[in-house]
Amino acid sequence: MAANRPTIKDVAALAGVSKSLVSLAMRGSDRVSAESRAAIIEAATQLSYRPNAAARSLADRRSHTLGVIVLDLLNPIYAEIIDGVQGEVRQHGYHTMLVTGNDNPIIEQSEVEKLLEFQVEGLVLIGHRMPAGSLDAIEGDCPAVVISRAERGIAGLDSISNDDVLGARMAVDHLVSLGHQSIAHVTGGINEVAMLRKFGYEQSMTDHGLADQIACYEGAFTDEGGYRGAAVALDSNRRHTALFVANDIAAVGALAAVADRGLNVPTDISIVGYDGMALAGLRSLSISTIAQPLARIGAEAASLLFLRIGDPTRPPAHIGVEPRLIVRNSSGPCHT
Amino acid sequence: MAANRPTIKDVAALAGVSKSLVSLAMRGSDRVSAESRAAIIEAATQLSYRPNAAARSLADRRSHTLGVIVLDLLNPIYAEIIDGVQGEVRQHGYHTMLVTGNDNPIIEQSEVEKLLEFQVEGLVLIGHRMPAGSLDAIEGDCPAVVISRAERGIAGLDSISNDDVLGARMAVDHLVSLGHQSIAHVTGGINEVAMLRKFGYEQSMTDHGLADQIACYEGAFTDEGGYRGAAVALDSNRRHTALFVANDIAAVGALAAVADRGLNVPTDISIVGYDGMALAGLRSLSISTIAQPLARIGAEAASLLFLRIGDPTRPPAHIGVEPRLIVRNSSGPCHT
DNA sequence: CGAAAGTGTTGGAACGTTCCAACAAATCGT
DNA sequence: ACGATTTGTTGGAACGTTCCAACACTTTCG
């Protein structure tokens, strides 16, 4: 561990120039003579000089850093979104500060606070839990974009999400095209996204003249929730031939419920999930699903943020991305 | 968006005291009179003042921030480790800067560089890919701890990992206790962790007098790799009754290979994985596994780092944590 | 050939904090 | 009652950068 970290002054002294010139050179200005530049680079590497980001961001009044707060790292779909964000951010030469809310609004709030103290230039919220009031407060302070939660209500924030209603309709359309009629829905609980998916399901069923076949079973966005909902569906006296489950994780649970009853997927019953998490594609699961373009959502969120940073007065935008059907082995023709 | 962010001076002016006193008060010093404190708090909230972390860390020469670099966010076990790190870090009142290497040594290197520019006080490396040389360089600059890669070779770094040899032995012991003898191993490819697990497998087989039953099939730490390895194992003319697969993701692939052959788990063949990722516990998979205490590994890594920050001269430590057997539905008694 | 325009380079003033020595006022001990 | 301590408070100097106005020197050109 060397004594004290070398500063720009040390480099200047060693190279025999002024600190200002070193500053210029380090940032690759073209107003530096070739000789000076060479001497400076030489000195810098010799001292293994590393600019101090704190000092820089203080002087510059820009941190070149974006804050990303994610509801919960454990859900694999968030990880995929984050990857998208990071890629885009890197391209802009920015840096990312990533924190988790641990599914806890208090922690979430305080982490956001910390990010703001670090003078992040923008905030990406991935599936937050904050009350609208806090969001408004943030918005006054710092450009922000919200992912994966419909935020039509909140005026000032950019947001991006997939079209859950459309996606749900696609799931039903797919099952209908396979000849299914008694298509049940295992819901994702009481939250906006789940509601939209349920709504899409009902809409499409009705459009196909299957309104009388509509059947919703209460579930949740978890393995456990999917299992419960599917179990009730399967044990009912209605002979459902297909299940549209509110998300992929829940679909994994539903798969287990089917297996527990000695039934086969897709011969006895078809299953379609939602989200397109990589995991659902593993061969043991091979769940048909409505995929969100997760990485693209992350990337678009980041570029939206850069747009707003560039022009804080631009009107808030909402980007909707299209979900896409991925057919795997969990859905097949209706056999009754 | 308010005009300019209020600074400590603005607060001081509004409260009618000096900036020094505000600084004291904000950090909760007890040398501030009740009146002054009240006035300051009042002023601060009124202006919605937020201290500037860049300025603070410049003056303080401490960033109160730790850097965490993870190989790849997509692997769920890393997410669980990160959660552990974050929890511990939060308890110390520190902040975390999390970046990914995207499984790319170049990016990894440059991200670490950025973290160091931010004057992080320490670094947690979760499954890095850097050559030993870069690691040495880091070590000179900044306390660091390495997770989940045995680093006995590198003298100066603290590290923490589970005992892979022991874990592999536990897996075999478990299968033997269920009456299995022809226990094959699907490997994790050519890397240190995989080698250790393979070594533990061979050791335990030998100890149980089953040296002649040892059979290794080449796989990888992926779904695909597990599928391939298991497929070869199952198609061989040796009638294996159990498979120890190098990690959980690969075990998921192995499960698919078994299903493809119309065989049943665990009646026809037992499977044990390694890692203890939450996912393996989903009811559709229910894979018996050797679990690493992932969150604890993260937490211990962080506290190790705090120890070293507190005393940079302390000798480097290696902490080994014990893996634990979790029996689920993928392993059962031998029926032949 | 002298003014104008360009080329490199420089010192000093920011940026928003924390730390420190200094100090005034109140309280103490003898 | 008077120096010694304690209790609050203060201005100014760091911290390591970037920015800016000002500088010498060349070069250009009418």
Tab-separated table of C-alpha atoms in Angstrom, chain A residues 184-190 216-236 240 243 245-246 249-258 260-261 271, chain B residues 283-284:
chain	number	residue	atom	x	y	z
A	184	ALA	CA	-58.413	-20.904	-17.131
A	185	HIS	CA	-56.314	-18.088	-15.721
A	186	VAL	CA	-54.186	-18.279	-12.605
A	187	THR	CA	-53.886	-14.664	-11.461
A	188	GLY	CA	-50.915	-12.793	-10.088
A	189	GLY	CA	-52.650	-11.306	-7.094
A	190	ILE	CA	-53.737	-7.778	-6.430
A	216	CYS	CA	-59.921	-17.086	-12.820
A	217	TYR	CA	-58.141	-18.746	-9.936
A	218	GLU	CA	-56.344	-16.717	-7.357
A	219	GLY	CA	-52.569	-17.011	-7.422
A	220	ALA	CA	-49.526	-14.823	-6.963
A	221	PHE	CA	-46.270	-13.991	-8.753
A	222	THR	CA	-44.528	-16.835	-6.923
A	223	ASP	CA	-43.889	-20.543	-7.257
A	224	GLU	CA	-46.186	-21.140	-4.318
A	225	GLY	CA	-48.902	-18.889	-5.712
A	226	GLY	CA	-48.861	-20.613	-9.067
A	227	TYR	CA	-49.070	-24.000	-7.414
A	228	ARG	CA	-52.058	-23.009	-5.299
A	229	GLY	CA	-53.967	-21.420	-8.125
A	230	ALA	CA	-53.316	-24.289	-10.489
A	231	ALA	CA	-54.232	-26.849	-7.841
A	232	VAL	CA	-57.638	-25.281	-7.331
A	233	ALA	CA	-58.133	-25.034	-11.084
A	234	LEU	CA	-57.271	-28.673	-11.625
A	235	ASP	CA	-59.394	-29.905	-8.756
A	236	SER	CA	-62.469	-28.028	-9.894
A	240	HIS	CA	-59.830	-27.062	-18.158
A	243	LEU	CA	-53.905	-22.663	-18.076
A	245	VAL	CA	-50.528	-18.367	-15.598
A	246	ALA	CA	-49.759	-14.768	-14.643
A	249	ILE	CA	-42.286	-18.274	-11.792
A	250	ALA	CA	-45.901	-19.041	-10.996
A	251	ALA	CA	-46.039	-21.226	-14.096
A	252	VAL	CA	-43.222	-23.292	-12.664
A	253	GLY	CA	-45.399	-23.832	-9.607
A	254	ALA	CA	-48.352	-24.715	-11.798
A	255	LEU	CA	-46.241	-27.332	-13.524
A	256	ALA	CA	-45.675	-28.973	-10.164
A	257	ALA	CA	-49.383	-28.981	-9.385
A	258	VAL	CA	-50.033	-30.735	-12.678
A	260	ASP	CA	-48.645	-33.953	-8.509
A	261	ARG	CA	-51.947	-35.007	-10.015
A	271	ILE	CA	-49.569	-24.101	-19.752
B	283	ARG	CA	-41.499	-27.753	-6.527
B	284	SER	CA	-41.223	-28.705	-10.186
